[in-house]
């Protein structure tokens, strides 16, 4: 009998991403089997997974055994269990295991979790690479290393730290500020940065100053000039004032009257003499290639991408093999990359495009980790954006183009320029008015041929003269002055943070890791601590309350230096210089240097929630943040107060005492009587409520209570009568449509709103009435339990029975776009293609069987294939949603007492 041939044993390679899996399998060939863990396979246990005997210990609260070395309790997710089972089956036919997760703390921790769960009996090696190319993958297989347990310790410490901080402090914010609030080691510091900037804007006092501008003409050419000195004394500029509106040095501050008089006197003479011409050469050097932080900043400035979106696009580019690893603090390029960049720069821009020696860069960022290269195009020769366009979507191509240009430019020659400044003097009614103008000419563009870095908005830019070309002139030349105009200016506060400038501030202060900035900004937006106004991040009054609570009762935890010091300590653990358990003991229980989180929590004392959620607006009113948002509490002069709503789109720095007084004194939009309801004679008024304008039918005044019955005669038995509580009748109310205004709505429209829901007609097949009405998700029609959305609120009154029947004749949601918003490859579990579609309640991810709504604050663009796979896996792990049942309350009547 022939022996059964055993299957050929292979080397098992485990990566994080299914996308990587397919690419790497192709590079390694048949001797390897490449599988994916699809991210983390386990995490800290949920409460439902904690054994009963541990419920009353610290494990029951945190999933961490604080008393015994801060030991975490990990459990595998439902998806993780399936993944581990599949990996174990593959491991049976393997003669070697290569853990090929990303080479950062997160990737090292995933590799360690895989090792703990799989318990392999074959040799295990750690395989790392920074780009997904054939050469890089082959080199990684030949140059493996051991698992770095110091990196694992650093990641585990971070996870434990964030759980302890987040759960304990968030519990206080929820109780004292409101449900849905939270605190976090980095998110709270980031929120405080945005709030502090708004506080500076609120305290800012604007100062006004004037100058004079004119056009100077030399022959047929003219250029813009600005008055800089008067009788030798410098004129005030915006930078000469502090934030209190006071001058920081001695300068001339022109009033409007003085500026107009000067302009008139100068225009009367209409000429000026060139008294000085100064030319200065200069050079500009290129910026280093991208790190995680600078990529997020530039993607925000140049491409208007959020940090989260930019990182999602970069992840796709990396996994498809177009760029190197996108989570890095290093600005270094490999020798291979330097050669590729210089070669391409010469090919595109000529021999002078690169300096004689290659450029090298040093990272000056606090807490920088030099583990990888900078972000650059992958491979030993760079593919141009035009050559890869067919394989990339729009955002991938835009970001690749940005990375390609920045990398090429980083190895190119300095730009050379010459700046010429000319001084003109004119007679201004007996005073000497000195005008200046400057112009810059690039004599060699160098790296600017390829790329120029974007800039954040800065203060004082209004004072900068526009760059211009100056004509040939010489000292002593007399030029004509025309269009002489006085110009008024006002100083401005520091600009609000954008995502780009907030990322820059976090990195400069050493708060958090660049790889987490995108998720941190996403958290503070989703928590509604900040909203975006254009690119600017505007803090909400909710953020003010949370930050104030943390500053007053958890001062260390939101101190910028303390938060940065935590990152230093985590880095020390990653380098093996600090012990995980000893450090966690000090953080939680305290030491001579740190009071300890537990001590802070145990000694909080009384926290006045009302005071925490209050801000004085001058002596006019108090801004309070309540359950339904911000409002003004205004004293009436006695012991009573009244409430004035604050518009939701009003930024905190815009709520000045003057604005508060305007809101208080504004005529109340509500209580405008529209007329009487002809059916019952009751007044219908329009009011302005916390949730917007609405209509109310005024009930008649309650009748006087009936007089008390006369007391019973003395000695007569007292009758026991149950006092029945009579509920006061509630007035009928109706919300206005979004297109309606409380100032213009009339009685006829109000009566139509009160008549809703409107009966459109009766379905001829079923005999069920079809109604049209408005709901929280917009206007819709309803037939029994079958609801269908309709186009606009106005259609509620206009839709006909025929139109309604036509909508019902279509498949549900057929009136929405049938095409997918986005399509991916097959889900590794179901084997079905993953799509992002637009549904009744917003965009959702689906594989045709499992549907997951995309969370608020995210768009389809933010969802990568890996994120979609994880969302579907998490939804499957939760199982089907329990059916909602209505439980009828019953009253158990006690039997009557037996008569004796």
Tab-separated table of N, CA, C and O in Angstrom, residues 752-818:
chain	number	residue	atom	x	y	z
A	752	UNK	N	-52.021	74.501	8.919
A	752	UNK	CA	-51.639	73.331	8.130
A	752	UNK	C	-50.662	72.451	8.907
A	752	UNK	O	-50.724	71.218	8.867
A	753	UNK	N	-49.728	73.086	9.650
A	753	UNK	CA	-48.777	72.312	10.461
A	753	UNK	C	-49.493	71.560	11.581
A	753	UNK	O	-49.157	70.416	11.888
A	754	UNK	N	-50.513	72.203	12.177
A	754	UNK	CA	-51.271	71.544	13.249
A	754	UNK	C	-52.108	70.383	12.711
A	754	UNK	O	-52.485	69.488	13.459
A	755	UNK	N	-52.404	70.418	11.403
A	755	UNK	CA	-53.250	69.367	10.835
A	755	UNK	C	-52.480	68.078	10.534
A	755	UNK	O	-53.085	67.066	10.179
A	756	UNK	N	-51.146	68.128	10.643
A	756	UNK	CA	-50.341	66.943	10.339
A	756	UNK	C	-50.520	65.877	11.415
A	756	UNK	O	-50.745	66.211	12.587
A	757	UNK	N	-50.415	64.585	11.072
A	757	UNK	CA	-50.113	64.073	9.726
A	757	UNK	C	-51.285	64.235	8.762
A	757	UNK	O	-52.441	64.142	9.170
A	758	UNK	N	-50.961	64.469	7.505
A	758	UNK	CA	-51.971	64.675	6.474
A	758	UNK	C	-52.288	63.352	5.784
A	758	UNK	O	-51.386	62.596	5.420
A	759	UNK	N	-53.541	63.053	5.619
A	759	UNK	CA	-53.949	61.843	4.902
A	759	UNK	C	-53.899	62.121	3.405
A	759	UNK	O	-54.622	62.980	2.890
A	760	UNK	N	-53.002	61.396	2.728
A	760	UNK	CA	-52.827	61.575	1.285
A	760	UNK	C	-53.938	60.862	0.524
A	760	UNK	O	-54.443	61.348	-0.487
A	761	UNK	N	-54.346	59.701	1.019
A	761	UNK	CA	-55.376	58.903	0.369
A	761	UNK	C	-55.344	57.487	0.915
A	761	UNK	O	-54.634	57.196	1.889
A	762	UNK	N	-56.084	56.604	0.265
A	762	UNK	CA	-56.163	55.211	0.706
A	762	UNK	C	-55.574	54.318	-0.376
A	762	UNK	O	-55.875	54.471	-1.563
A	763	UNK	N	-54.709	53.395	0.041
A	763	UNK	CA	-54.120	52.447	-0.888
A	763	UNK	C	-55.234	51.566	-1.448
A	763	UNK	O	-55.921	50.864	-0.691
A	764	UNK	N	-55.469	51.579	-2.780
A	764	UNK	CA	-56.595	50.821	-3.348
A	764	UNK	C	-56.465	49.307	-3.167
A	764	UNK	O	-57.474	48.608	-3.169
A	765	UNK	N	-55.241	48.786	-3.004
A	765	UNK	CA	-55.055	47.352	-2.858
A	765	UNK	C	-55.328	46.874	-1.440
A	765	UNK	O	-56.031	45.900	-1.218
A	766	UNK	N	-54.763	47.572	-0.456
A	766	UNK	CA	-54.872	47.111	0.930
A	766	UNK	C	-55.961	47.826	1.712
A	766	UNK	O	-56.378	47.361	2.771
A	767	UNK	N	-56.397	48.989	1.217
A	767	UNK	CA	-57.380	49.768	1.952
A	767	UNK	C	-56.796	50.513	3.138
A	767	UNK	O	-57.527	51.074	3.955
A	768	UNK	N	-55.445	50.523	3.241
A	768	UNK	CA	-54.773	51.202	4.359
A	768	UNK	C	-54.508	52.656	3.982
A	768	UNK	O	-54.012	52.938	2.882
A	769	UNK	N	-54.826	53.600	4.889
A	769	UNK	CA	-54.564	55.009	4.582
A	769	UNK	C	-53.067	55.291	4.459
A	769	UNK	O	-52.248	54.682	5.148
A	770	UNK	N	-52.726	56.215	3.586
A	770	UNK	CA	-51.342	56.680	3.440
A	770	UNK	C	-51.289	58.108	3.972
A	770	UNK	O	-52.084	58.965	3.566
A	771	UNK	N	-50.374	58.342	4.900
A	771	UNK	CA	-50.253	59.681	5.491
A	771	UNK	C	-48.897	60.270	5.163
A	771	UNK	O	-47.927	59.550	4.903
A	772	UNK	N	-48.807	61.621	5.202
A	772	UNK	CA	-47.546	62.346	5.009
A	772	UNK	C	-47.260	63.131	6.274
A	772	UNK	O	-48.168	63.768	6.831
A	773	UNK	N	-46.010	63.080	6.729
A	773	UNK	CA	-45.669	63.737	7.988
A	773	UNK	C	-44.173	64.008	8.060
A	773	UNK	O	-43.416	63.613	7.177
A	774	UNK	N	-43.773	64.687	9.142
A	774	UNK	CA	-42.364	65.003	9.351
A	774	UNK	C	-41.836	64.216	10.531
A	774	UNK	O	-42.592	63.915	11.464
A	775	UNK	N	-40.563	63.872	10.502
A	775	UNK	CA	-39.972	63.102	11.587
A	775	UNK	C	-38.552	63.527	11.837
A	775	UNK	O	-38.016	64.428	11.170
A	776	UNK	N	-37.879	62.886	12.799
A	776	UNK	CA	-36.505	63.265	13.136
A	776	UNK	C	-35.523	63.071	11.996
A	776	UNK	O	-34.466	63.687	11.965
A	777	UNK	N	-35.862	62.190	11.041
A	777	UNK	CA	-34.971	61.949	9.907
A	777	UNK	C	-35.475	62.601	8.629
A	777	UNK	O	-35.000	62.300	7.538
A	778	UNK	N	-36.466	63.507	8.768
A	778	UNK	CA	-36.953	64.217	7.607
A	778	UNK	C	-38.365	63.814	7.233
A	778	UNK	O	-39.013	62.996	7.899
A	779	UNK	N	-38.903	64.377	6.146
A	779	UNK	CA	-40.273	64.108	5.732
A	779	UNK	C	-40.440	62.699	5.164
A	779	UNK	O	-39.523	62.172	4.530
A	780	UNK	N	-41.616	62.103	5.387
A	780	UNK	CA	-41.848	60.743	4.879
A	780	UNK	C	-43.342	60.487	4.741
A	780	UNK	O	-44.178	61.234	5.269
A	781	UNK	N	-43.643	59.413	4.008
A	781	UNK	CA	-45.032	58.951	3.930
A	781	UNK	C	-45.104	57.602	4.640
A	781	UNK	O	-44.109	56.881	4.742
A	782	UNK	N	-46.296	57.263	5.117
A	782	UNK	CA	-46.427	56.048	5.922
A	782	UNK	C	-47.709	55.316	5.532
A	782	UNK	O	-48.776	55.924	5.410
A	783	UNK	N	-47.573	54.002	5.350
A	783	UNK	CA	-48.717	53.134	5.074
A	783	UNK	C	-48.625	51.962	6.045
A	783	UNK	O	-47.788	51.066	5.862
A	784	UNK	N	-49.434	51.977	7.086
A	784	UNK	CA	-49.302	50.961	8.121
A	784	UNK	C	-47.966	51.130	8.821
A	784	UNK	O	-47.697	52.175	9.427
A	785	UNK	N	-47.090	50.123	8.711
A	785	UNK	CA	-45.761	50.213	9.313
A	785	UNK	C	-44.677	50.482	8.277
A	785	UNK	O	-43.498	50.524	8.605
A	786	UNK	N	-45.085	50.640	7.012
A	786	UNK	CA	-44.126	50.836	5.921
A	786	UNK	C	-43.939	52.330	5.658
A	786	UNK	O	-44.864	53.020	5.196
A	787	UNK	N	-42.736	52.849	5.965
A	787	UNK	CA	-42.438	54.272	5.781
A	787	UNK	C	-41.461	54.453	4.631
A	787	UNK	O	-40.551	53.647	4.443
A	788	UNK	N	-41.649	55.536	3.868
A	788	UNK	CA	-40.742	55.873	2.770
A	788	UNK	C	-40.403	57.365	2.835
A	788	UNK	O	-41.305	58.193	3.028
A	789	UNK	N	-39.128	57.683	2.684
A	789	UNK	CA	-38.717	59.089	2.685
A	789	UNK	C	-39.198	59.784	1.414
A	789	UNK	O	-39.299	59.167	0.356
A	790	UNK	N	-39.472	61.082	1.540
A	790	UNK	CA	-39.819	61.902	0.374
A	790	UNK	C	-38.846	63.069	0.304
A	790	UNK	O	-38.101	63.343	1.254
A	791	UNK	N	-38.860	63.756	-0.809
A	791	UNK	CA	-37.797	64.702	-1.120
A	791	UNK	C	-37.670	65.912	-0.223
A	791	UNK	O	-36.579	66.297	0.134
A	792	UNK	N	-38.786	66.561	0.140
A	792	UNK	CA	-38.690	67.807	0.895
A	792	UNK	C	-39.878	67.934	1.827
A	792	UNK	O	-40.906	67.247	1.677
A	793	UNK	N	-39.731	68.829	2.802
A	793	UNK	CA	-40.818	69.049	3.761
A	793	UNK	C	-42.063	69.589	3.059
A	793	UNK	O	-43.192	69.258	3.437
A	794	UNK	N	-41.869	70.428	2.029
A	794	UNK	CA	-43.020	71.012	1.337
A	794	UNK	C	-43.879	69.931	0.672
A	794	UNK	O	-45.093	70.106	0.496
A	795	UNK	N	-43.251	68.794	0.304
A	795	UNK	CA	-44.002	67.722	-0.329
A	795	UNK	C	-45.040	67.099	0.602
A	795	UNK	O	-45.961	66.430	0.143
A	796	UNK	N	-44.869	67.301	1.895
A	796	UNK	CA	-45.845	66.775	2.854
A	796	UNK	C	-47.243	67.286	2.507
A	796	UNK	O	-48.238	66.568	2.606
A	797	UNK	N	-47.325	68.550	2.069
A	797	UNK	CA	-48.620	69.157	1.743
A	797	UNK	C	-49.010	68.938	0.276
A	797	UNK	O	-50.179	69.059	-0.076
A	798	UNK	N	-48.013	68.630	-0.579
A	798	UNK	CA	-48.269	68.601	-2.018
A	798	UNK	C	-48.391	67.205	-2.617
A	798	UNK	O	-48.988	67.039	-3.687
A	799	UNK	N	-47.808	66.205	-1.984
A	799	UNK	CA	-47.734	64.895	-2.612
A	799	UNK	C	-49.135	64.321	-2.838
A	799	UNK	O	-50.017	64.430	-1.975
A	800	UNK	N	-49.329	63.747	-4.016
A	800	UNK	CA	-50.642	63.191	-4.354
A	800	UNK	C	-50.651	61.687	-4.093
A	800	UNK	O	-49.600	61.066	-3.892
A	801	UNK	N	-51.841	61.100	-4.136
A	801	UNK	CA	-51.958	59.659	-3.925
A	801	UNK	C	-51.195	58.905	-5.022
A	801	UNK	O	-50.525	57.905	-4.752
A	802	UNK	N	-51.312	59.380	-6.272
A	802	UNK	CA	-50.628	58.716	-7.381
A	802	UNK	C	-49.115	58.723	-7.167
A	802	UNK	O	-48.420	57.718	-7.411
A	803	UNK	N	-48.587	59.867	-6.727
A	803	UNK	CA	-47.138	59.952	-6.478
A	803	UNK	C	-46.716	59.025	-5.336
A	803	UNK	O	-45.673	58.375	-5.400
A	804	UNK	N	-47.548	58.964	-4.307
A	804	UNK	CA	-47.234	58.094	-3.166
A	804	UNK	C	-47.245	56.631	-3.596
A	804	UNK	O	-46.360	55.847	-3.219
A	805	UNK	N	-48.241	56.240	-4.398
A	805	UNK	CA	-48.312	54.850	-4.859
A	805	UNK	C	-47.132	54.513	-5.758
A	805	UNK	O	-46.629	53.380	-5.739
A	806	UNK	N	-46.665	55.488	-6.520
A	806	UNK	CA	-45.503	55.262	-7.369
A	806	UNK	C	-44.255	54.985	-6.529
A	806	UNK	O	-43.432	54.143	-6.859
A	807	UNK	N	-44.110	55.717	-5.399
A	807	UNK	CA	-42.968	55.492	-4.499
A	807	UNK	C	-43.057	54.095	-3.893
A	807	UNK	O	-42.063	53.364	-3.815
A	808	UNK	N	-44.279	53.693	-3.478
A	808	UNK	CA	-44.439	52.374	-2.863
A	808	UNK	C	-44.267	51.246	-3.876
A	808	UNK	O	-43.976	50.109	-3.506
A	809	UNK	N	-44.444	51.548	-5.155
A	809	UNK	CA	-44.270	50.515	-6.182
A	809	UNK	C	-42.801	50.178	-6.399
A	809	UNK	O	-42.468	49.130	-6.953
A	810	UNK	N	-41.891	51.075	-5.958
A	810	UNK	CA	-40.466	50.836	-6.115
A	810	UNK	C	-39.935	50.037	-4.921
A	810	UNK	O	-40.515	50.077	-3.839
A	811	UNK	N	-38.819	49.300	-5.117
A	811	UNK	CA	-38.195	48.639	-3.969
A	811	UNK	C	-37.787	49.682	-2.935
A	811	UNK	O	-37.495	50.824	-3.272
A	812	UNK	N	-37.788	49.283	-1.663
A	812	UNK	CA	-37.454	50.230	-0.612
A	812	UNK	C	-36.054	50.783	-0.845
A	812	UNK	O	-35.131	50.057	-1.184
A	813	UNK	N	-35.900	52.129	-0.664
A	813	UNK	CA	-34.666	52.875	-0.861
A	813	UNK	C	-34.285	52.994	-2.330
A	813	UNK	O	-33.196	53.443	-2.655
A	814	UNK	N	-35.180	52.565	-3.249
A	814	UNK	CA	-34.828	52.653	-4.679
A	814	UNK	C	-34.732	54.101	-5.125
A	814	UNK	O	-34.108	54.397	-6.124
A	815	UNK	N	-35.388	55.011	-4.364
A	815	UNK	CA	-35.297	56.412	-4.736
A	815	UNK	C	-33.957	57.007	-4.352
A	815	UNK	O	-33.649	58.125	-4.676
A	816	UNK	N	-33.110	56.208	-3.643
A	816	UNK	CA	-31.753	56.651	-3.354
A	816	UNK	C	-30.815	56.153	-4.457
A	816	UNK	O	-31.165	55.279	-5.234
A	817	UNK	N	-29.606	56.701	-4.461
A	817	UNK	CA	-28.641	56.281	-5.477
A	817	UNK	C	-28.358	54.796	-5.332
A	817	UNK	O	-28.045	54.309	-4.267
A	818	UNK	N	-28.477	54.062	-6.451
A	818	UNK	CA	-28.291	52.618	-6.416
A	818	UNK	C	-26.817	52.252	-6.429
A	818	UNK	O	-26.440	51.162	-6.037
